[in-house]
Structure formats: structure tokens, C-alpha cells
PDB file of N, CA and C and ligand atoms in Angstrom:
ATOM      1  N   VAL H   1      26.082  -3.051  -9.960  1.00  0.00           N
ATOM      2  CA  VAL H   1      26.927  -3.338  -8.819  1.00  0.00           C
ATOM      3  C   VAL H   1      27.571  -4.697  -9.046  1.00  0.00           C
ATOM      4  N   GLU H   2      28.896  -4.754  -8.859  1.00  0.00           N
ATOM      5  CA  GLU H   2      29.584  -6.005  -9.163  1.00  0.00           C
ATOM      6  C   GLU H   2      30.249  -6.605  -7.931  1.00  0.00           C
ATOM      7  N   SER H   3      30.145  -7.908  -7.819  1.00  0.00           N
ATOM      8  CA  SER H   3      30.988  -8.647  -6.893  1.00  0.00           C
ATOM      9  C   SER H   3      31.976  -9.428  -7.756  1.00  0.00           C
ATOM     10  N   GLU H   4      32.746 -10.250  -7.136  1.00  0.00           N
ATOM     11  CA  GLU H   4      33.723 -11.025  -7.895  1.00  0.00           C
ATOM     12  C   GLU H   4      33.052 -11.958  -8.896  1.00  0.00           C
ATOM     13  N   LYS H   5      31.842 -12.467  -8.541  1.00  0.00           N
ATOM     14  CA  LYS H   5      31.226 -13.522  -9.346  1.00  0.00           C
ATOM     15  C   LYS H   5      29.996 -13.109 -10.124  1.00  0.00           C
ATOM     16  N   ILE H   6      29.441 -11.921  -9.840  1.00  0.00           N
ATOM     17  CA  ILE H   6      28.198 -11.548 -10.538  1.00  0.00           C
ATOM     18  C   ILE H   6      28.068 -10.027 -10.580  1.00  0.00           C
ATOM     19  N   ALA H   7      27.478  -9.529 -11.668  1.00  0.00           N
ATOM     20  CA  ALA H   7      27.141  -8.108 -11.786  1.00  0.00           C
ATOM     21  C   ALA H   7      25.619  -7.989 -11.750  1.00  0.00           C
ATOM     22  N   VAL H   8      25.114  -7.115 -10.898  1.00  0.00           N
ATOM     23  CA  VAL H   8      23.671  -6.932 -10.727  1.00  0.00           C
ATOM     24  C   VAL H   8      23.312  -5.511 -11.151  1.00  0.00           C
ATOM     25  N   SER H   9      22.257  -5.397 -11.966  1.00  0.00           N
ATOM     26  CA  SER H   9      21.784  -4.077 -12.399  1.00  0.00           C
ATOM     27  C   SER H   9      20.372  -3.843 -11.879  1.00  0.00           C
ATOM     28  N   PHE H  10      20.061  -2.584 -11.666  1.00  0.00           N
ATOM     29  CA  PHE H  10      18.726  -2.203 -11.189  1.00  0.00           C
ATOM     30  C   PHE H  10      18.213  -1.054 -12.031  1.00  0.00           C
ATOM     31  N   SER H  11      16.957  -1.165 -12.507  1.00  0.00           N
ATOM     32  CA  SER H  11      16.314  -0.095 -13.253  1.00  0.00           C
ATOM     33  C   SER H  11      15.176   0.483 -12.421  1.00  0.00           C
ATOM     34  N   GLY H  12      15.366   1.691 -11.925  1.00  0.00           N
ATOM     35  CA  GLY H  12      14.323   2.339 -11.130  1.00  0.00           C
ATOM     36  C   GLY H  12      13.055   2.596 -11.930  1.00  0.00           C
ATOM     37  N   LYS H  13      13.184   2.760 -13.253  1.00  0.00           N
ATOM     38  CA  LYS H  13      12.010   2.994 -14.097  1.00  0.00           C
ATOM     39  C   LYS H  13      11.092   1.776 -14.129  1.00  0.00           C
ATOM     40  N   ARG H  14      11.693   0.581 -14.028  1.00  0.00           N
ATOM     41  CA  ARG H  14      10.887  -0.637 -14.124  1.00  0.00           C
ATOM     42  C   ARG H  14      10.315  -1.084 -12.782  1.00  0.00           C
ATOM     43  N   CYS H  15      10.959  -0.704 -11.705  1.00  0.00           N
ATOM     44  CA  CYS H  15      10.588  -1.209 -10.380  1.00  0.00           C
ATOM     45  C   CYS H  15       9.134  -0.873 -10.059  1.00  0.00           C
ATOM     46  N   ILE H  16       8.381  -1.877  -9.595  1.00  0.00           N
ATOM     47  CA  ILE H  16       6.983  -1.670  -9.195  1.00  0.00           C
ATOM     48  C   ILE H  16       6.843  -1.757  -7.670  1.00  0.00           C
ATOM     49  N   HIS H  17       7.956  -1.767  -6.966  1.00  0.00           N
ATOM     50  CA  HIS H  17       7.966  -1.689  -5.497  1.00  0.00           C
ATOM     51  C   HIS H  17       7.213  -2.828  -4.818  1.00  0.00           C
ATOM     52  N   SER H  18       7.340  -4.009  -5.373  1.00  0.00           N
ATOM     53  CA  SER H  18       6.715  -5.184  -4.749  1.00  0.00           C
ATOM     54  C   SER H  18       7.516  -5.640  -3.529  1.00  0.00           C
ATOM     55  N   ARG H  19       8.773  -5.240  -3.454  1.00  0.00           N
ATOM     56  CA  ARG H  19       9.679  -5.514  -2.324  1.00  0.00           C
ATOM     57  C   ARG H  19      10.120  -6.969  -2.242  1.00  0.00           C
ATOM     58  N   ASN H  20       9.920  -7.728  -3.315  1.00  0.00           N
ATOM     59  CA  ASN H  20      10.413  -9.116  -3.304  1.00  0.00           C
ATOM     60  C   ASN H  20      11.905  -9.159  -2.994  1.00  0.00           C
ATOM     61  N   CYS H  21      12.637  -8.190  -3.513  1.00  0.00           N
ATOM     62  CA  CYS H  21      14.095  -8.209  -3.346  1.00  0.00           C
ATOM     63  C   CYS H  21      14.492  -7.983  -1.891  1.00  0.00           C
ATOM     64  N   VAL H  22      13.997  -6.933  -1.270  1.00  0.00           N
ATOM     65  CA  VAL H  22      14.409  -6.619   0.104  1.00  0.00           C
ATOM     66  C   VAL H  22      13.845  -7.620   1.104  1.00  0.00           C
ATOM     67  N   LEU H  23      12.672  -8.172   0.817  1.00  0.00           N
ATOM     68  CA  LEU H  23      12.122  -9.193   1.702  1.00  0.00           C
ATOM     69  C   LEU H  23      12.815 -10.534   1.473  1.00  0.00           C
ATOM     70  N   GLY H  24      13.291 -10.746   0.244  1.00  0.00           N
ATOM     71  CA  GLY H  24      13.966 -12.008  -0.082  1.00  0.00           C
ATOM     72  C   GLY H  24      15.306 -12.148   0.612  1.00  0.00           C
ATOM     73  N   ASN H  25      16.083 -11.077   0.657  1.00  0.00           N
ATOM     74  CA  ASN H  25      17.351 -11.098   1.386  1.00  0.00           C
ATOM     75  C   ASN H  25      17.772  -9.654   1.669  1.00  0.00           C
ATOM     76  N   PRO H  26      17.458  -9.153   2.859  1.00  0.00           N
ATOM     77  CA  PRO H  26      17.771  -7.748   3.180  1.00  0.00           C
ATOM     78  C   PRO H  26      19.257  -7.473   3.360  1.00  0.00           C
ATOM     79  N   HIS H  27      20.094  -8.505   3.288  1.00  0.00           N
ATOM     80  CA  HIS H  27      21.543  -8.263   3.324  1.00  0.00           C
ATOM     81  C   HIS H  27      22.067  -7.976   1.908  1.00  0.00           C
ATOM     82  N   VAL H  28      21.397  -8.539   0.902  1.00  0.00           N
ATOM     83  CA  VAL H  28      21.781  -8.298  -0.496  1.00  0.00           C
ATOM     84  C   VAL H  28      21.097  -7.027  -1.015  1.00  0.00           C
ATOM     85  N   PHE H  29      19.797  -6.920  -0.796  1.00  0.00           N
ATOM     86  CA  PHE H  29      19.032  -5.733  -1.192  1.00  0.00           C
ATOM     87  C   PHE H  29      18.581  -5.057   0.104  1.00  0.00           C
ATOM     88  N   VAL H  30      19.351  -4.076   0.525  1.00  0.00           N
ATOM     89  CA  VAL H  30      19.169  -3.486   1.853  1.00  0.00           C
ATOM     90  C   VAL H  30      18.064  -2.425   1.801  1.00  0.00           C
ATOM     91  N   PRO H  31      16.978  -2.626   2.563  1.00  0.00           N
ATOM     92  CA  PRO H  31      15.887  -1.647   2.528  1.00  0.00           C
ATOM     93  C   PRO H  31      16.280  -0.345   3.226  1.00  0.00           C
ATOM     94  N   ASN H  32      15.813   0.753   2.669  1.00  0.00           N
ATOM     95  CA  ASN H  32      15.987   2.082   3.278  1.00  0.00           C
ATOM     96  C   ASN H  32      17.447   2.451   3.547  1.00  0.00           C
ATOM     97  N   ALA H  33      18.350   1.951   2.732  1.00  0.00           N
ATOM     98  CA  ALA H  33      19.763   2.286   2.922  1.00  0.00           C
ATOM     99  C   ALA H  33      20.004   3.723   2.443  1.00  0.00           C
ATOM    100  N   PRO H  34      20.781   4.494   3.177  1.00  0.00           N
ATOM    101  CA  PRO H  34      21.033   5.876   2.752  1.00  0.00           C
ATOM    102  C   PRO H  34      21.912   5.960   1.497  1.00  0.00           C
ATOM    103  N   GLY H  35      22.728   4.945   1.251  1.00  0.00           N
ATOM    104  CA  GLY H  35      23.602   4.946   0.081  1.00  0.00           C
ATOM    105  C   GLY H  35      23.417   3.668  -0.727  1.00  0.00           C
ATOM    106  N   GLU H  36      24.519   3.026  -1.024  1.00  0.00           N
ATOM    107  CA  GLU H  36      24.479   1.795  -1.828  1.00  0.00           C
ATOM    108  C   GLU H  36      23.598   0.748  -1.149  1.00  0.00           C
ATOM    109  N   TRP H  37      22.647   0.201  -1.899  1.00  0.00           N
ATOM    110  CA  TRP H  37      21.695  -0.729  -1.276  1.00  0.00           C
ATOM    111  C   TRP H  37      21.759  -2.138  -1.871  1.00  0.00           C
ATOM    112  N   ILE H  38      22.603  -2.351  -2.901  1.00  0.00           N
ATOM    113  CA  ILE H  38      22.720  -3.678  -3.509  1.00  0.00           C
ATOM    114  C   ILE H  38      24.103  -4.233  -3.187  1.00  0.00           C
ATOM    115  N   HIS H  39      24.123  -5.400  -2.553  1.00  0.00           N
ATOM    116  CA  HIS H  39      25.377  -6.007  -2.104  1.00  0.00           C
ATOM    117  C   HIS H  39      25.436  -7.477  -2.535  1.00  0.00           C
ATOM    118  N   PRO H  40      25.772  -7.732  -3.789  1.00  0.00           N
ATOM    119  CA  PRO H  40      25.776  -9.120  -4.272  1.00  0.00           C
ATOM    120  C   PRO H  40      26.795 -10.007  -3.566  1.00  0.00           C
ATOM    121  N   GLU H  41      27.788  -9.416  -2.935  1.00  0.00           N
ATOM    122  CA  GLU H  41      28.784 -10.208  -2.227  1.00  0.00           C
ATOM    123  C   GLU H  41      28.244 -10.789  -0.919  1.00  0.00           C
ATOM    124  N   ALA H  42      27.028 -10.377  -0.519  1.00  0.00           N
ATOM    125  CA  ALA H  42      26.477 -10.810   0.767  1.00  0.00           C
ATOM    126  C   ALA H  42      25.766 -12.164   0.698  1.00  0.00           C
ATOM    127  N   ALA H  43      25.749 -12.791  -0.483  1.00  0.00           N
ATOM    128  CA  ALA H  43      25.104 -14.107  -0.616  1.00  0.00           C
ATOM    129  C   ALA H  43      25.803 -14.873  -1.741  1.00  0.00           C
ATOM    130  N   SER H  44      25.458 -16.142  -1.859  1.00  0.00           N
ATOM    131  CA  SER H  44      26.047 -16.945  -2.936  1.00  0.00           C
ATOM    132  C   SER H  44      25.502 -16.460  -4.282  1.00  0.00           C
ATOM    133  N   VAL H  45      26.227 -16.770  -5.348  1.00  0.00           N
ATOM    134  CA  VAL H  45      25.767 -16.389  -6.693  1.00  0.00           C
ATOM    135  C   VAL H  45      24.389 -16.981  -6.960  1.00  0.00           C
ATOM    136  N   GLU H  46      24.175 -18.225  -6.555  1.00  0.00           N
ATOM    137  CA  GLU H  46      22.885 -18.874  -6.806  1.00  0.00           C
ATOM    138  C   GLU H  46      21.753 -18.138  -6.084  1.00  0.00           C
ATOM    139  N   GLN H  47      22.028 -17.669  -4.884  1.00  0.00           N
ATOM    140  CA  GLN H  47      21.004 -16.924  -4.145  1.00  0.00           C
ATOM    141  C   GLN H  47      20.716 -15.586  -4.808  1.00  0.00           C
ATOM    142  N   VAL H  48      21.752 -14.906  -5.275  1.00  0.00           N
ATOM    143  CA  VAL H  48      21.547 -13.615  -5.942  1.00  0.00           C
ATOM    144  C   VAL H  48      20.769 -13.819  -7.244  1.00  0.00           C
ATOM    145  N   VAL H  49      21.095 -14.876  -7.976  1.00  0.00           N
ATOM    146  CA  VAL H  49      20.362 -15.197  -9.215  1.00  0.00           C
ATOM    147  C   VAL H  49      18.889 -15.441  -8.895  1.00  0.00           C
ATOM    148  N   ALA H  50      18.616 -16.225  -7.856  1.00  0.00           N
ATOM    149  CA  ALA H  50      17.223 -16.524  -7.491  1.00  0.00           C
ATOM    150  C   ALA H  50      16.480 -15.248  -7.108  1.00  0.00           C
ATOM    151  N   LEU H  51      17.145 -14.355  -6.378  1.00  0.00           N
ATOM    152  CA  LEU H  51      16.516 -13.085  -6.005  1.00  0.00           C
ATOM    153  C   LEU H  51      16.209 -12.259  -7.242  1.00  0.00           C
ATOM    154  N   ALA H  52      17.159 -12.177  -8.157  1.00  0.00           N
ATOM    155  CA  ALA H  52      16.956 -11.388  -9.376  1.00  0.00           C
ATOM    156  C   ALA H  52      15.807 -11.963 -10.204  1.00  0.00           C
ATOM    157  N   GLU H  53      15.755 -13.276 -10.304  1.00  0.00           N
ATOM    158  CA  GLU H  53      14.705 -13.894 -11.126  1.00  0.00           C
ATOM    159  C   GLU H  53      13.348 -13.847 -10.440  1.00  0.00           C
ATOM    160  N   ASN H  54      13.320 -13.512  -9.171  1.00  0.00           N
ATOM    161  CA  ASN H  54      12.055 -13.360  -8.444  1.00  0.00           C
ATOM    162  C   ASN H  54      11.530 -11.926  -8.491  1.00  0.00           C
ATOM    163  N   CYS H  55      12.274 -11.050  -9.149  1.00  0.00           N
ATOM    164  CA  CYS H  55      11.817  -9.656  -9.315  1.00  0.00           C
ATOM    165  C   CYS H  55      10.712  -9.653 -10.371  1.00  0.00           C
ATOM    166  N   PRO H  56       9.485  -9.269 -10.016  1.00  0.00           N
ATOM    167  CA  PRO H  56       8.372  -9.413 -10.954  1.00  0.00           C
ATOM    168  C   PRO H  56       8.382  -8.411 -12.090  1.00  0.00           C
ATOM    169  N   SER H  57       9.140  -7.339 -11.986  1.00  0.00           N
ATOM    170  CA  SER H  57       9.100  -6.295 -13.014  1.00  0.00           C
ATOM    171  C   SER H  57      10.252  -6.381 -14.012  1.00  0.00           C
ATOM    172  N   GLY H  58      11.258  -7.170 -13.698  1.00  0.00           N
ATOM    173  CA  GLY H  58      12.452  -7.182 -14.531  1.00  0.00           C
ATOM    174  C   GLY H  58      13.393  -6.037 -14.207  1.00  0.00           C
ATOM    175  N   ALA H  59      13.139  -5.328 -13.107  1.00  0.00           N
ATOM    176  CA  ALA H  59      14.010  -4.210 -12.730  1.00  0.00           C
ATOM    177  C   ALA H  59      15.411  -4.684 -12.360  1.00  0.00           C
ATOM    178  N   ILE H  60      15.488  -5.910 -11.824  1.00  0.00           N
ATOM    179  CA  ILE H  60      16.787  -6.456 -11.439  1.00  0.00           C
ATOM    180  C   ILE H  60      17.229  -7.464 -12.490  1.00  0.00           C
ATOM    181  N   THR H  61      18.395  -7.247 -13.032  1.00  0.00           N
ATOM    182  CA  THR H  61      18.977  -8.185 -13.995  1.00  0.00           C
ATOM    183  C   THR H  61      20.395  -8.514 -13.539  1.00  0.00           C
ATOM    184  N   TYR H  62      20.984  -9.541 -14.156  1.00  0.00           N
ATOM    185  CA  TYR H  62      22.319  -9.938 -13.728  1.00  0.00           C
ATOM    186  C   TYR H  62      23.129 -10.494 -14.889  1.00  0.00           C
ATOM    187  N   VAL H  63      24.425 -10.443 -14.712  1.00  0.00           N
ATOM    188  CA  VAL H  63      25.361 -11.127 -15.607  1.00  0.00           C
ATOM    189  C   VAL H  63      26.321 -11.897 -14.713  1.00  0.00           C
ATOM    190  N   ARG H  64      26.316 -13.209 -14.852  1.00  0.00           N
ATOM    191  CA  ARG H  64      27.237 -14.019 -14.045  1.00  0.00           C
ATOM    192  C   ARG H  64      28.653 -13.894 -14.589  1.00  0.00           C
ATOM    193  N   LYS H  65      29.599 -13.836 -13.677  1.00  0.00           N
ATOM    194  CA  LYS H  65      31.009 -13.740 -14.054  1.00  0.00           C
ATOM    195  C   LYS H  65      31.769 -14.994 -13.664  1.00  0.00           C
ATOM    196  N   ASP H  66      31.019 -16.006 -13.200  1.00  0.00           N
ATOM    197  CA  ASP H  66      31.659 -17.228 -12.702  1.00  0.00           C
ATOM    198  C   ASP H  66      31.544 -18.394 -13.672  1.00  0.00           C
ATOM    199  N   GLY H  67      31.057 -18.122 -14.895  1.00  0.00           N
ATOM    200  CA  GLY H  67      30.909 -19.194 -15.869  1.00  0.00           C
ATOM    201  C   GLY H  67      29.586 -19.921 -15.765  1.00  0.00           C
ATOM    202  N   GLY H  68      28.759 -19.553 -14.811  1.00  0.00           N
ATOM    203  CA  GLY H  68      27.445 -20.188 -14.662  1.00  0.00           C
ATOM    204  C   GLY H  68      26.483 -19.710 -15.734  1.00  0.00           C
ATOM    205  N   PRO H  69      25.303 -20.327 -15.825  1.00  0.00           N
ATOM    206  CA  PRO H  69      24.342 -19.955 -16.871  1.00  0.00           C
ATOM    207  C   PRO H  69      23.835 -18.535 -16.712  1.00  0.00           C
ATOM    208  N   GLN H  70      23.745 -17.828 -17.845  1.00  0.00           N
ATOM    209  CA  GLN H  70      23.252 -16.449 -17.834  1.00  0.00           C
ATOM    210  C   GLN H  70      21.731 -16.439 -17.828  1.00  0.00           C
ATOM    211  N   GLU H  71      21.183 -15.256 -17.567  1.00  0.00           N
ATOM    212  CA  GLU H  71      19.743 -15.098 -17.565  1.00  0.00           C
ATOM    213  C   GLU H  71      19.210 -15.340 -18.974  1.00  0.00           C
ATOM    214  N   ASN H  72      18.173 -16.167 -19.074  1.00  0.00           N
ATOM    215  CA  ASN H  72      17.587 -16.496 -20.364  1.00  0.00           C
ATOM    216  C   ASN H  72      16.085 -16.273 -20.325  1.00  0.00           C
ATOM    217  N   PRO H  73      15.482 -15.967 -21.488  1.00  0.00           N
ATOM    218  CA  PRO H  73      14.020 -15.864 -21.520  1.00  0.00           C
ATOM    219  C   PRO H  73      13.410 -17.238 -21.259  1.00  0.00           C
ATOM    220  N   PRO H  74      12.159 -17.274 -20.784  1.00  0.00           N
ATOM    221  CA  PRO H  74      11.528 -18.562 -20.510  1.00  0.00           C
ATOM    222  C   PRO H  74      11.274 -19.335 -21.803  1.00  0.00           C
ATOM    223  N   VAL H  75      11.169 -20.641 -21.683  1.00  0.00           N
ATOM    224  CA  VAL H  75      10.855 -21.488 -22.844  1.00  0.00           C
ATOM    225  C   VAL H  75       9.424 -21.234 -23.296  1.00  0.00           C
ATOM    226  N   VAL H  76       8.537 -21.003 -22.336  1.00  0.00           N
ATOM    227  CA  VAL H  76       7.125 -20.743 -22.632  1.00  0.00           C
ATOM    228  C   VAL H  76       6.784 -19.343 -22.128  1.00  0.00           C
ATOM    229  N   ASN H  77       6.190 -18.520 -22.980  1.00  0.00           N
ATOM    230  CA  ASN H  77       5.775 -17.178 -22.572  1.00  0.00           C
ATOM    231  C   ASN H  77       4.497 -17.259 -21.746  1.00  0.00           C
ATOM    232  N   THR H  78       4.410 -16.441 -20.688  1.00  0.00           N
ATOM    233  CA  THR H  78       3.197 -16.425 -19.877  1.00  0.00           C
ATOM    234  C   THR H  78       2.776 -14.988 -19.607  1.00  0.00           C
ATOM    235  N   VAL H  79       1.470 -14.802 -19.444  1.00  0.00           N
ATOM    236  CA  VAL H  79       0.903 -13.538 -18.982  1.00  0.00           C
ATOM    237  C   VAL H  79      -0.047 -13.884 -17.842  1.00  0.00           C
ATOM    238  N   ARG H  80       0.185 -13.271 -16.677  1.00  0.00           N
ATOM    239  CA  ARG H  80      -0.663 -13.540 -15.515  1.00  0.00           C
ATOM    240  C   ARG H  80      -1.341 -12.241 -15.079  1.00  0.00           C
ATOM    241  N   LEU H  81      -2.595 -12.379 -14.686  1.00  0.00           N
ATOM    242  CA  LEU H  81      -3.337 -11.250 -14.127  1.00  0.00           C
ATOM    243  C   LEU H  81      -3.040 -11.184 -12.634  1.00  0.00           C
ATOM    244  N   ARG H  82      -2.478 -10.057 -12.192  1.00  0.00           N
ATOM    245  CA  ARG H  82      -2.125  -9.919 -10.778  1.00  0.00           C
ATOM    246  C   ARG H  82      -3.218  -9.163 -10.025  1.00  0.00           C
ATOM    247  N   GLU H  83      -3.115  -9.217  -8.701  1.00  0.00           N
ATOM    248  CA  GLU H  83      -4.108  -8.571  -7.854  1.00  0.00           C
ATOM    249  C   GLU H  83      -4.296  -7.109  -8.253  1.00  0.00           C
ATOM    250  N   ASN H  84      -5.527  -6.678  -8.379  1.00  0.00           N
ATOM    251  CA  ASN H  84      -5.908  -5.298  -8.739  1.00  0.00           C
ATOM    252  C   ASN H  84      -5.583  -4.945 -10.186  1.00  0.00           C
ATOM    253  N   GLY H  85      -5.343  -5.925 -11.024  1.00  0.00           N
ATOM    254  CA  GLY H  85      -5.363  -5.665 -12.448  1.00  0.00           C
ATOM    255  C   GLY H  85      -4.114  -5.697 -13.280  1.00  0.00           C
ATOM    256  N   PRO H  86      -2.922  -5.395 -12.753  1.00  0.00           N
ATOM    257  CA  PRO H  86      -1.773  -5.387 -13.673  1.00  0.00           C
ATOM    258  C   PRO H  86      -1.465  -6.772 -14.236  1.00  0.00           C
ATOM    259  N   LEU H  87      -0.897  -6.778 -15.428  1.00  0.00           N
ATOM    260  CA  LEU H  87      -0.507  -8.028 -16.071  1.00  0.00           C
ATOM    261  C   LEU H  87       0.972  -8.277 -15.826  1.00  0.00           C
ATOM    262  N   ALA H  88       1.324  -9.507 -15.491  1.00  0.00           N
ATOM    263  CA  ALA H  88       2.719  -9.901 -15.330  1.00  0.00           C
ATOM    264  C   ALA H  88       3.109 -10.733 -16.532  1.00  0.00           C
ATOM    265  N   VAL H  89       3.979 -10.183 -17.362  1.00  0.00           N
ATOM    266  CA  VAL H  89       4.413 -10.842 -18.594  1.00  0.00           C
ATOM    267  C   VAL H  89       5.789 -11.440 -18.359  1.00  0.00           C
ATOM    268  N   HIS H  90       5.923 -12.737 -18.618  1.00  0.00           N
ATOM    269  CA  HIS H  90       7.222 -13.395 -18.511  1.00  0.00           C
ATOM    270  C   HIS H  90       7.570 -13.934 -19.884  1.00  0.00           C
ATOM    271  N   ALA H  91       8.359 -13.181 -20.621  1.00  0.00           N
ATOM    272  CA  ALA H  91       8.639 -13.518 -22.008  1.00  0.00           C
ATOM    273  C   ALA H  91       9.761 -12.620 -22.513  1.00  0.00           C
ATOM    274  N   GLU H  92      10.342 -13.007 -23.630  1.00  0.00           N
ATOM    275  CA  GLU H  92      11.273 -12.109 -24.299  1.00  0.00           C
ATOM    276  C   GLU H  92      10.438 -11.207 -25.183  1.00  0.00           C
ATOM    277  N   ILE H  93      10.303  -9.959 -24.803  1.00  0.00           N
ATOM    278  CA  ILE H  93       9.326  -9.094 -25.452  1.00  0.00           C
ATOM    279  C   ILE H  93       9.859  -7.656 -25.470  1.00  0.00           C
ATOM    280  N   VAL H  94       9.451  -6.900 -26.505  1.00  0.00           N
ATOM    281  CA  VAL H  94       9.814  -5.483 -26.598  1.00  0.00           C
ATOM    282  C   VAL H  94       8.540  -4.662 -26.612  1.00  0.00           C
TER     283      VAL H  94
HETATM  284  S1  SF4 D 101      11.717  -7.080  -6.537  1.00  0.00           S
HETATM  285 FE1  SF4 D 101      11.980  -5.841  -8.385  1.00  0.00          FE
HETATM  286  S2  SF4 D 101      10.046  -4.753  -8.618  1.00  0.00           S
HETATM  287 FE2  SF4 D 101      10.117  -5.517  -6.522  1.00  0.00          FE
HETATM  288  S3  SF4 D 101      10.986  -3.816  -5.320  1.00  0.00           S
HETATM  289 FE3  SF4 D 101      12.689  -5.153  -5.906  1.00  0.00          FE
HETATM  290  S4  SF4 D 101      13.449  -4.247  -7.829  1.00  0.00           S
HETATM  291 FE4  SF4 D 101      11.413  -3.413  -7.475  1.00  0.00          FE
END
């Protein structure tokens, strides 16, 4: 989904339904919408970037179209044990 300043992608295969996105800004990621549920034009580019980077599964990614910094892998790779066992990996990894 594209706005003038940013393109946002969503991968349903990766989503773990933590709801960080819809709880973070329900105007950008609209919960239970019957149709289009991603509206990057509803917030500033910086807010949309912060929402995307707060997605724990990597299901939400973005490409900025305003000349701002693109999404980059972290400088330090981390693996965290989350509640009830899943591992949260933050790294450039295949
Ligand atoms: S924040 Fe990411 S993992 Fe969580 S519900 Fe939204 S898309 Fe899915």
C-alpha cells in the first residue's frame, strides 16, 4: 500500500497476530476492516516507520519514498526468548 511518501507491505504468512500494529495506530492499521486495512497516509512517515519497526515478526516492511533512511538490519543481532517460548530474532538472516 502506497502513500505519497512511503510504501508499506504486509506478509500474512509472517504475521504472528501480536496486534502491535493495530494497537499502535488504529487509523494506519485498521482492525477488523472489511476491505483495505493499511492506510499509511493517516500518519506521518516517521510514525509509520516506527509502527513498521515495532512489528515483531517482520510481517510489515516499508520503503520510504521521501528520501529518508530506508529500513536497515540492526548493527547487533539479537535473539530474545518471548513469553511461552517463541524466539524473537532481530537480525539480517535467511
Ligand atoms: S504487528 Fe506485525 S505481527 Fe503483529 S499483528 Fe501487526 S503485522 Fe502481525
